[in-house]
Coordinates of C-alpha atoms and ligand atoms in Angstrom, one line a residue:
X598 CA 81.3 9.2 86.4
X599 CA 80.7 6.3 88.8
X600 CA 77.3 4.9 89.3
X601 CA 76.0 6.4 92.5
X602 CA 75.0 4.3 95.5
X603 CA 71.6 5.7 95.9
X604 CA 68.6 5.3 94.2
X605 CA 67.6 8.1 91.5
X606 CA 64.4 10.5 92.3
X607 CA 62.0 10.1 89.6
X608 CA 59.5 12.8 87.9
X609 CA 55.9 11.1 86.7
X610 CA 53.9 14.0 84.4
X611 CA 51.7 11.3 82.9
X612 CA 48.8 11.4 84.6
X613 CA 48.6 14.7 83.2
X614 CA 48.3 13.3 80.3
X615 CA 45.0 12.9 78.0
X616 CA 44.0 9.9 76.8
X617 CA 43.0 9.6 73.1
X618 CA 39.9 8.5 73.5
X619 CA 38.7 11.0 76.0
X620 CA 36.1 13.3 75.2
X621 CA 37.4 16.9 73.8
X622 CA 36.1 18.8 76.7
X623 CA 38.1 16.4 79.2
X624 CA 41.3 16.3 76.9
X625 CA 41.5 20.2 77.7
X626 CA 42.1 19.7 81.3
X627 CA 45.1 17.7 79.9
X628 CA 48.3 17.3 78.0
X629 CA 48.1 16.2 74.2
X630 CA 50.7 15.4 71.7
X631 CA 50.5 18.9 69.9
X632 CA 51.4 20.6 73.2
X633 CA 54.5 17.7 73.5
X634 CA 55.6 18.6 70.2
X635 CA 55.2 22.5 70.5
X636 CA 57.7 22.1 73.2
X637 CA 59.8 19.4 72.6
X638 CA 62.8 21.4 70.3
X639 CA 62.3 24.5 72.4
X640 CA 63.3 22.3 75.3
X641 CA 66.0 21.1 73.2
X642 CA 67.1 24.9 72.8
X643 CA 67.0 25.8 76.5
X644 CA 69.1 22.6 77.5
X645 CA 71.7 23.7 75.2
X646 CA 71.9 27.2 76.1
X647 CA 71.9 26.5 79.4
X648 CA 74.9 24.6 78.9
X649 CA 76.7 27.0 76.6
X650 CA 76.0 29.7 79.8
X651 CA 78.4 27.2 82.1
X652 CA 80.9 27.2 79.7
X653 CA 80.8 30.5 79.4
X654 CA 80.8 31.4 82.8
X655 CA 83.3 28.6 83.8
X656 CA 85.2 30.8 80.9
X657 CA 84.9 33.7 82.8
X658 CA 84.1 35.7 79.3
X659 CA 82.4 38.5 78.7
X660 CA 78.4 38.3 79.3
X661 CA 76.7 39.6 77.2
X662 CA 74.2 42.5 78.1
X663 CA 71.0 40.6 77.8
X664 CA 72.1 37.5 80.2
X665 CA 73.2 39.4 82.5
X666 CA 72.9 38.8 85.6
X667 CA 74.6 35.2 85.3
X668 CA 74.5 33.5 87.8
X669 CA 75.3 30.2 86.3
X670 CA 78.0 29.4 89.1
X671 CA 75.6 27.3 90.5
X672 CA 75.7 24.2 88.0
X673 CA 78.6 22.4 88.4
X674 CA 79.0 23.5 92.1
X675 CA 78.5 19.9 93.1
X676 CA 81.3 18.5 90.9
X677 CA 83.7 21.2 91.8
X678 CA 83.1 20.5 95.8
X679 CA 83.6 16.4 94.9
X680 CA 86.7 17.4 92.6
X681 CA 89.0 19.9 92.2
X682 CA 87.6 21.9 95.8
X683 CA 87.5 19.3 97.9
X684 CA 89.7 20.9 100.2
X685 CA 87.0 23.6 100.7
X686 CA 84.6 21.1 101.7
X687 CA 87.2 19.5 104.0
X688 CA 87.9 23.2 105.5
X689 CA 83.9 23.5 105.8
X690 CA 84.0 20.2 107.6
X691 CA 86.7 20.7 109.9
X692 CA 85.0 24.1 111.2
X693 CA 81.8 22.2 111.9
X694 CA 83.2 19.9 113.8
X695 CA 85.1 22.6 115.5
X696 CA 82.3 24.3 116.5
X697 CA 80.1 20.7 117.2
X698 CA 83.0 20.1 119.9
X699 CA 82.7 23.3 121.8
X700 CA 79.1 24.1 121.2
X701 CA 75.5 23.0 122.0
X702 CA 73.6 26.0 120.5
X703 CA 74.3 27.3 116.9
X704 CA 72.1 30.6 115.9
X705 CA 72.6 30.6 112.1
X706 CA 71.6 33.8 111.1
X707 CA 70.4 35.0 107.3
X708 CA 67.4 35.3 105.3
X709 CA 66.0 34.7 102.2
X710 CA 68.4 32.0 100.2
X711 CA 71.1 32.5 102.8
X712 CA 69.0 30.3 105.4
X713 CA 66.3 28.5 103.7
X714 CA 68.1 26.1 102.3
X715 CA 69.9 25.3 105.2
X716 CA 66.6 24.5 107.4
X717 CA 64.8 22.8 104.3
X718 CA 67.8 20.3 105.1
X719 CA 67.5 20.6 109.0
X720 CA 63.9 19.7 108.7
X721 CA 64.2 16.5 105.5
X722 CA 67.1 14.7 107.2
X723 CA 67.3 15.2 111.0
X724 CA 65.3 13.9 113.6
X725 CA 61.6 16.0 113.8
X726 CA 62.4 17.3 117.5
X727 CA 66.3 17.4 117.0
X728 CA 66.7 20.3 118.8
X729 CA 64.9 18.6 121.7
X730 CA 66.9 15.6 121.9
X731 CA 70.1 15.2 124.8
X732 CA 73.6 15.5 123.0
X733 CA 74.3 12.4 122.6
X734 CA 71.0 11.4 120.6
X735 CA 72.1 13.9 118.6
X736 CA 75.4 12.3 117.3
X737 CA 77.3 15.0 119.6
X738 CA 76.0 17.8 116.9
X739 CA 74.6 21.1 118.4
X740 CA 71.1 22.4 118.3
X741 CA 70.6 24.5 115.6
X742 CA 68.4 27.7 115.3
X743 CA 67.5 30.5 112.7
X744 CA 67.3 34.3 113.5
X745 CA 67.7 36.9 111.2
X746 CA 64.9 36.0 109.1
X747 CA 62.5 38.7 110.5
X748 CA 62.5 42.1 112.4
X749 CA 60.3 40.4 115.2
X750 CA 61.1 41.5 118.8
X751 CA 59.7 39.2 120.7
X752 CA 61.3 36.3 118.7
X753 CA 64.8 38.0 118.8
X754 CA 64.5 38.4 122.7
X755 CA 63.1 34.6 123.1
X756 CA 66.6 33.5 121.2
X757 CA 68.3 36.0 124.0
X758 CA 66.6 34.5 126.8
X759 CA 68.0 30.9 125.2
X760 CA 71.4 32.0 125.0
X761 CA 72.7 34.5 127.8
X762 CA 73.7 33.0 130.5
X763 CA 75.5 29.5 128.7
X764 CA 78.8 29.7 127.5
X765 CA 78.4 27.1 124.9
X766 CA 77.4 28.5 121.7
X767 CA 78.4 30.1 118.6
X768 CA 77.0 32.0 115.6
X769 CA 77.0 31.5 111.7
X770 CA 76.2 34.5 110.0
X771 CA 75.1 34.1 106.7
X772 CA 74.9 37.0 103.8
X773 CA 76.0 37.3 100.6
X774 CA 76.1 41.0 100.2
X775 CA 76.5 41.4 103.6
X776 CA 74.3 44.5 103.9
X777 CA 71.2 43.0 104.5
X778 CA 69.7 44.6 107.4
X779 CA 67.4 42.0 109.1
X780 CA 70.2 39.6 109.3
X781 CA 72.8 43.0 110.7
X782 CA 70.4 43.8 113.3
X783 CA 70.4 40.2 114.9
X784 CA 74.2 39.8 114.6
X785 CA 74.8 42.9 116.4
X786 CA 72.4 42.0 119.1
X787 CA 73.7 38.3 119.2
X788 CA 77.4 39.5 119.4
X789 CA 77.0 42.0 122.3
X790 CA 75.7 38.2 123.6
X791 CA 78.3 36.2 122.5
X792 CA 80.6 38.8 123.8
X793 CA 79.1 38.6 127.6
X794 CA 78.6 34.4 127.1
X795 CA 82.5 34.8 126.4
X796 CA 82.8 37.2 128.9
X797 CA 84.9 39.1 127.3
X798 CA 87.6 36.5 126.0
X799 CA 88.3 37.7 122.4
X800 CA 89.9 34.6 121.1
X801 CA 87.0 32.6 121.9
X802 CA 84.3 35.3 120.6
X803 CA 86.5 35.1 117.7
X804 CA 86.3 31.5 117.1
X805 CA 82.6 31.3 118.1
X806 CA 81.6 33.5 115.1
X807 CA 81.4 31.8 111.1
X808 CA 80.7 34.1 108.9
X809 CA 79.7 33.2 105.0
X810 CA 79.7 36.0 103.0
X811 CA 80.7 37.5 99.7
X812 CA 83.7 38.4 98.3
X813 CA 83.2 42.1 99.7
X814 CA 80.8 44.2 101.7
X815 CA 80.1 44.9 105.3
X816 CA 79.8 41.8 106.6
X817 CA 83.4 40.9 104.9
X818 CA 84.9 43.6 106.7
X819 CA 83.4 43.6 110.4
X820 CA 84.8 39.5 110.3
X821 CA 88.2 41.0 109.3
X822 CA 88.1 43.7 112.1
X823 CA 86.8 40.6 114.6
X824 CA 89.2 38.9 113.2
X825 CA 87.6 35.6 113.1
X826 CA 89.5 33.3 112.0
X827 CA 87.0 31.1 109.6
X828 CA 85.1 32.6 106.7
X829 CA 83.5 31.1 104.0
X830 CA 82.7 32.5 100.9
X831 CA 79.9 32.6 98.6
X832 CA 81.3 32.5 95.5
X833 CA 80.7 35.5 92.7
X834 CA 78.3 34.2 90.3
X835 CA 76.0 32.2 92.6
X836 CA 73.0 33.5 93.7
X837 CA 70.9 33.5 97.0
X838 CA 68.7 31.4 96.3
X839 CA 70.9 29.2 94.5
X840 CA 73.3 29.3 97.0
X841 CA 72.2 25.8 99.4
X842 CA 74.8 23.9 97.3
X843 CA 77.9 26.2 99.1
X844 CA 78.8 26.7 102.8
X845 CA 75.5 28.7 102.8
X846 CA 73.7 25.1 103.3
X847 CA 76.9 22.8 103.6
X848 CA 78.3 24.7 107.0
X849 CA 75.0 24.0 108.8
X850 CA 74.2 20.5 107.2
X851 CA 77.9 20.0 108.3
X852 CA 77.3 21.3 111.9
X853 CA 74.0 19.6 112.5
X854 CA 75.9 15.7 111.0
X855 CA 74.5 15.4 107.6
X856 CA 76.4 13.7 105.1
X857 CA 77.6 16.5 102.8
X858 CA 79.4 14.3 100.5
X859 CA 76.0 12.4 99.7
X860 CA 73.9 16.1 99.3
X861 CA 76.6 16.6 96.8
X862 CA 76.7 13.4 94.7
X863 CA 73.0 13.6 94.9
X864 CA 73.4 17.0 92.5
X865 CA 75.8 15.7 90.3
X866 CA 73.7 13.0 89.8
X867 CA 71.1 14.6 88.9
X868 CA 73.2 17.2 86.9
X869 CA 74.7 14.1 84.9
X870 CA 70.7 13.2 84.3
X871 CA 70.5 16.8 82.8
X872 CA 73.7 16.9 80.7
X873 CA 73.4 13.4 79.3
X874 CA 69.6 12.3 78.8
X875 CA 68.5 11.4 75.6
X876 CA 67.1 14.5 73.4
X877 CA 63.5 14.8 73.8
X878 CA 61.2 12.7 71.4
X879 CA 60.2 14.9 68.5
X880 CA 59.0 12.0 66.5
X881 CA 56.0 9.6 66.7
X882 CA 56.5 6.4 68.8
X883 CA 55.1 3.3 67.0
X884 CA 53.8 1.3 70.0
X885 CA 52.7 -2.0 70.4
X886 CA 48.7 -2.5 71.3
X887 CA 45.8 -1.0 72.7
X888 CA 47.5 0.1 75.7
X889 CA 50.5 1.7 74.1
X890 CA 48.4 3.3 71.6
X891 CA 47.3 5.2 74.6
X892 CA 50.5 6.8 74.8
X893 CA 50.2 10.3 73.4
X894 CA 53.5 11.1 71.0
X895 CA 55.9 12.7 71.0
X896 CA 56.6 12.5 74.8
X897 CA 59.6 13.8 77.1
X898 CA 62.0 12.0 77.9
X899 CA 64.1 11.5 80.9
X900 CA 65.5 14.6 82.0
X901 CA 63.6 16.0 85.2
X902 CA 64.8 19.6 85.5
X903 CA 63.9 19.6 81.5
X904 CA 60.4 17.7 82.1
X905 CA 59.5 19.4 84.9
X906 CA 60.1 22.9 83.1
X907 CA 58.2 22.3 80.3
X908 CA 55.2 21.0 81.3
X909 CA 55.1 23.3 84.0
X910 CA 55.4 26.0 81.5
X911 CA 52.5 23.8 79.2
X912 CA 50.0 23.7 82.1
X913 CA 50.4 27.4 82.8
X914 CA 50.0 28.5 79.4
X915 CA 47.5 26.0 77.4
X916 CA 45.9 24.7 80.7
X917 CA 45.8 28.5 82.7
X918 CA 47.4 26.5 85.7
X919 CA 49.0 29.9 87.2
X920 CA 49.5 28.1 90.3
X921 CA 52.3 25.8 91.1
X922 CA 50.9 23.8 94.4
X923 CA 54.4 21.4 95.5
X924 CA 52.0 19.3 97.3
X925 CA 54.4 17.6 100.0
X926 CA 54.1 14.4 101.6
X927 CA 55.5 13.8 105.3
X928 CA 56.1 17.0 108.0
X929 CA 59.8 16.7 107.0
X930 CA 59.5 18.6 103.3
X931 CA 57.6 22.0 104.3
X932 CA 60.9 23.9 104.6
X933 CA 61.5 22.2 101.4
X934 CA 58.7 23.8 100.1
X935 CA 59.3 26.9 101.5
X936 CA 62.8 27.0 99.7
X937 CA 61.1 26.4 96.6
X938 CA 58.7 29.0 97.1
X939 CA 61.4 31.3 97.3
X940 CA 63.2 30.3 94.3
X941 CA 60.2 30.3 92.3
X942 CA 58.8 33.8 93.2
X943 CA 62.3 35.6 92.9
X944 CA 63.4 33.8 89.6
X945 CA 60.5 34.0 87.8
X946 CA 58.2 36.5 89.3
X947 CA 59.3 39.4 86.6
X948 CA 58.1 41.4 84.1
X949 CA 54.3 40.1 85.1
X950 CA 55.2 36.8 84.3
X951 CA 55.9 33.7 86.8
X952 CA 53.7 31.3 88.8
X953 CA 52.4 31.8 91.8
X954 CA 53.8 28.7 94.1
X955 CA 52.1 27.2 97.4
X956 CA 53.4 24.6 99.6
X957 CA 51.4 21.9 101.0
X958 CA 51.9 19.3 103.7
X959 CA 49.3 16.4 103.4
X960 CA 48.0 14.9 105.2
X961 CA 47.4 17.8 107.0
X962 CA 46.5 20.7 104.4
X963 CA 44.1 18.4 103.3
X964 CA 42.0 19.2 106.1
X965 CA 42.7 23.0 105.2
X966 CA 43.5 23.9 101.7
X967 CA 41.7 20.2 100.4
X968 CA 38.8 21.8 99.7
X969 CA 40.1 24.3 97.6
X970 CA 41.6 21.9 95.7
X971 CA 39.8 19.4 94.6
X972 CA 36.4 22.1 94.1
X973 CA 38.0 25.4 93.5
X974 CA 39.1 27.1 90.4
X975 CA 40.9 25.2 88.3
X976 CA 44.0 27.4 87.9
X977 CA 46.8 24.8 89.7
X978 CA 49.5 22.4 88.8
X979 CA 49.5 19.8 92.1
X980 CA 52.9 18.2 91.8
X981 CA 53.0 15.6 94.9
X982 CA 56.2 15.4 96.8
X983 CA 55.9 11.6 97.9
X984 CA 58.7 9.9 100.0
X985 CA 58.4 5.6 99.2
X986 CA 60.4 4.5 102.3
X987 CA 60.2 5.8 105.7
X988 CA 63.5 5.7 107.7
X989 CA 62.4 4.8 110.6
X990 CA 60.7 1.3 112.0
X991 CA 57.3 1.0 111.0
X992 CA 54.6 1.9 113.3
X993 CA 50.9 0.0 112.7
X994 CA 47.5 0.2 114.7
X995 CA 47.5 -1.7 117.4
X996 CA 44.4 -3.7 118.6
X997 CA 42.5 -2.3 121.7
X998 CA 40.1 -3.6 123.6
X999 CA 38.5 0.0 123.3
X1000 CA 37.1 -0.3 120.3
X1001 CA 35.2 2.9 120.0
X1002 CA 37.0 4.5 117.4
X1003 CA 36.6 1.5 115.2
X1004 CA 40.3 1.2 114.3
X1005 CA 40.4 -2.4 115.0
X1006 CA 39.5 -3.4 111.8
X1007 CA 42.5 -1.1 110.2
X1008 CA 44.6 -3.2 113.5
X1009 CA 47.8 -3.8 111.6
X1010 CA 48.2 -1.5 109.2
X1011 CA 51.2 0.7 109.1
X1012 CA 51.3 4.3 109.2
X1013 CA 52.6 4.4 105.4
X1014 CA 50.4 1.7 103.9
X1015 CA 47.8 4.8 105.9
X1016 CA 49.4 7.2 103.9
X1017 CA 49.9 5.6 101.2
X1018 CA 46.3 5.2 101.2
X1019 CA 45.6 9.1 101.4
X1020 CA 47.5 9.9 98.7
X1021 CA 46.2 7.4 96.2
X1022 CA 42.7 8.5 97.5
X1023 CA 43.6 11.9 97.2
X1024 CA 45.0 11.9 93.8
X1025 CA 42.1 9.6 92.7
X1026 CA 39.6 12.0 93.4
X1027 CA 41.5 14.7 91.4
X1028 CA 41.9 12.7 88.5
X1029 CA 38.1 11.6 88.7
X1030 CA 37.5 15.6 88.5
X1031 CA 40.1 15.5 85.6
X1032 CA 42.3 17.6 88.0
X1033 CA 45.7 15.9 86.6
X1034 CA 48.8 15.9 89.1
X1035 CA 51.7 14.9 88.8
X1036 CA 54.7 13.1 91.2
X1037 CA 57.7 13.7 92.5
X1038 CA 58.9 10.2 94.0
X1039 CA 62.0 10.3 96.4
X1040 CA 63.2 6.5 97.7
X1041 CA 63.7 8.1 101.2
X1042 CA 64.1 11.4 102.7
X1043 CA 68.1 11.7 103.0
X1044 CA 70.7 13.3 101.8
X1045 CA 71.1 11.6 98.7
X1046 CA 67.5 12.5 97.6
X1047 CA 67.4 16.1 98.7
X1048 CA 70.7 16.6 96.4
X1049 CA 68.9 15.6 93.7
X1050 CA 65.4 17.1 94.2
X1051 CA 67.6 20.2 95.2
X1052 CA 69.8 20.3 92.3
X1053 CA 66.4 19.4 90.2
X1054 CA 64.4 22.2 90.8
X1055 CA 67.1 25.0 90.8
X1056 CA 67.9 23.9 87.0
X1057 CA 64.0 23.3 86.4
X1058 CA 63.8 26.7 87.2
X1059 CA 66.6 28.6 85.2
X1060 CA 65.0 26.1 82.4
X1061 CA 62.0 27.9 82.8
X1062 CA 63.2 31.2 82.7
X1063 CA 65.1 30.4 79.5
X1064 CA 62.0 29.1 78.0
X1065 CA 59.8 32.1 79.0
X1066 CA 62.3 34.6 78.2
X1067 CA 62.7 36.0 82.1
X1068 CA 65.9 36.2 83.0
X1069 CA 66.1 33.3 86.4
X1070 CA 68.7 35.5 88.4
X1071 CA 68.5 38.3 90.1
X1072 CA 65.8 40.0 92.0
X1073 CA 65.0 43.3 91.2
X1074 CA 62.2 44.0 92.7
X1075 CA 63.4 43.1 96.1
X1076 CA 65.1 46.4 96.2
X1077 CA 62.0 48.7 96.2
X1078 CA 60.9 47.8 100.1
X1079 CA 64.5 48.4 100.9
X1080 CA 65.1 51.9 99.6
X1081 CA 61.9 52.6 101.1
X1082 CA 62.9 51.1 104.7
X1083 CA 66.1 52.7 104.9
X1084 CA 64.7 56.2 103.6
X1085 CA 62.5 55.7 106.5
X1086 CA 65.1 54.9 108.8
X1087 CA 67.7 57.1 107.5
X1088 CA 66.2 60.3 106.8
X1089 CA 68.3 62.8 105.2
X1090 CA 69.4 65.3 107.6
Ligands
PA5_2313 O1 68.1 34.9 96.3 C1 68.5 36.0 96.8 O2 69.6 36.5 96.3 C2 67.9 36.6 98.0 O3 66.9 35.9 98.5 C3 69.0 36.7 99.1 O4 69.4 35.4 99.5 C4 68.4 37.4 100.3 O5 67.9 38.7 100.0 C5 69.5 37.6 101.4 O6 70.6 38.4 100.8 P1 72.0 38.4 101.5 O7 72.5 37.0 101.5 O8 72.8 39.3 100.6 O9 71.8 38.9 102.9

């Protein structure tokens, strides 16, 4: 593999760490070598299982009865759409920029893992008030919204009100089973719109309608009776929620002018990190000096998805951290958060088992859910989301003659080294209430680093599952409100 032209996201668990010389009581809020060592070789284990389940599902061999579901398609996604299915990206490609030509509006409809991935990349890598911005600002690229995600009224008739009357937009309809009955009842209502917008045209209806589905099911089957003439699959063996790596994320990334090919390279990088890293330490590290001696032994190594997993899995079960708070930096990662959220609840949220996760955006949660965290119970993991470089110019306080606010004195600074300063500060005061947290540093917020972070967390997760013995796929339990919902609306007669 070449050496990729981006800078790799890094995962820093040591200040969870305890130091030798800390008191007992303090090294329990903390990581110590036993715990490394406990988890070290099972680690090892999960890694090479995890593994074993790609070959086996690239194989396409019989699973056996206790993995099953398997969705393990998701893994080398990535390599396949920089390799031997390029072509598939291309097609993806091509169809966004067919639709960016003729369109200004794009409704992307779906729920659950069929849209948030999709606007977790909207939100990291475009401009904050995209949507907002005249065409040409926005490289040419349509505005992009998300219905389908609800069974709100008022919202579905705002989108209406957006719509009717321009001729200019399309719709990407997003399910995997294609049943899913949120994201049915907007598509019907949006196509009777299309249909008028059209007026009545049924070549360009058909062309103004993407659907990405499975391989069968009713969505499948209403595209072949509309007879539109791009749909994308979502491949058998890939699940929802880890689903942002096909056209379920790449057809709007594509459509709104991110650099798919980069989101891509990003997840085999950090795939590559995964495969190859050195096997976690299960022997003591002689170090040099007072400070080394610090070091607790044996420690991880340098394997994110791996790291993150365990000591996730450490702090929940030695530490009682049942709460996984993805503490994000910059407006730009909440729908990043929100993905993860997803992903976490429906992998791992079985058989009474699985964290809880919360997403935070600091600064401004700090001034909500701050509190809670640094003097409530002491039942959460923080793992900071920080971004090092801002992408745009930097902005710093200007002098005023006003100086009421007393802001002159700060006259200069930028807006990150302000930042920066809150998160140090914030961290700081955890730590001095031995309230450990750990990092998740991304050089910038593009493409390159949501790949990574992407491709980071969905491996962390199945890792996780693995280690606890949950199976990572599948979602159960999401069925129960659905039988219930259409008994309701279905009664039998
Ligand atoms: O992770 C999952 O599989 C779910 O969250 C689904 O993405 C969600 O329920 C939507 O399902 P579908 O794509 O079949 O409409």
């Amino acid at each position: 593999m070449t050496t990729p032209d981006f800078d790799p996201i890094t995962y820093d668990y040591s200040s969870l760490l305890a130091g030798q010389s800390e008191p007992e009581s303090t090294r329990q809020t903390g990581l110590v070598p036993a715990d490394l060592k406990w988890l070290a070789p099972r680690l090892e284990d999960v890694r090479r299982q995890m593994l074993e389940e790609l070959d086996l599902f690239q194989k396409g061999g019989p699973v056996p009865a206790e993995l099953q579901p398997l969705d393990a398609g998701f893994f080398d996604l990535p390599e396949q759409f920089l390799g031997p299915r390029r072509r598939d990206l291309e097609a993806i490609q091509q169809t966004a920029d067919r639709l960016a030509a003729e369109c200004d509006r794009v409704v992307v409809l779906g729920i659950g893992g069929s849209y948030m991935g999709a606007r977790a990349l909207m939100e990291a890598c475009c401009h904050p008030y995209f949507n907002e911005l005249p065409r040409k600002r926005r490289g040419g690229r349509p505005r992009m919204y998300f219905e389908g995600n609800n069974v709100d009224n008022d919202a579905l008739q705002g989108l209406l009100d957006l719509v009717e009357g321009t001729d200019d937009w399309a719709i990407v309809v997003i399910s995997k089973s294609g049943g899913t009955l949120e994201t049915a009842v907007a598509f019907r209502l949006l196509i009777n719109a299309l249909r008028r917008s059209c007026g009545n045209d049924r070549e360009k209806l058909r062309r103004r309608i993407v659907p990405v589905t499975g391989r069968s099911g009713r969505l499948r089957e209403l595209a072949q009776a509309l007879g539109c003439p791009a749909v994308f699959p979502i491949p058998d063996g890939v699940g929802g929620r880890y689903s942002v790596l096909t056209a379920v994320g790449l057809l709007p990334a594509a459509l709104l002018g991110l650099d798919v090919e980069h989101l891509l390279e990003g997840a085999a990088a950090m795939n590559e990190r995964f495969r190859t890293a050195p096997p976690l330490c299960s022997s003591e590290r002689k170090g040099a000096g007072s400070e080394r001696s610090e070091v607790p032994v044996p420690f991880l190594s340098s394997n994110p998805p791996l790291d993150y997993a365990g000591v996730g899995r450490l702090m929940e079960v030695r530490r009682g951290a049942v709460t996984r708070v993805l503490s994000t930096w910059g407006k730009g990662l909440e729908a990043l958060g929100l993905w993860y959220d997803q992903l976490l609840s429906e992998s791992l949220g079985k058989n009474g088992q699985g964290a809880t996760p919360i997403t935070v955006v600091n600064t401004r949660d700090l001034h909500s859910r701050g509190q809670q965290h640094q003097e409530g119970r002491r039942d959460k993991l923080i793992t900071n989301v920080f971004v090092e470089k801002p992408n745009r110019d930097l902005l710093a306080v200007p002098q005023s003659e006003l100086d009421q606010d007393r802001l002159n004195e700060l006259a200069g600074k930028t807006v990150p080294e302000i930042l920066h300063a809150a998160f140090t500060g914030t961290n700081r005061a955890y730590a001095d209430d031995y309230r450990r947290t750990a990092t998740i540093s991304l050089p910038r917020l593009d493409e390159a680093s949501l790949g990574q972070l992407l491709q980071m967390l969905m491996l962390a997760t199945v890792a996780e599952g693995r280690l606890i013995g949950v199976n990572p796929f599948g979602q159960p339990g999401v069925e129960a409100y659905k039988r219930n919902m259409n008994a309701i609306l279905r009664p039998k007669k």
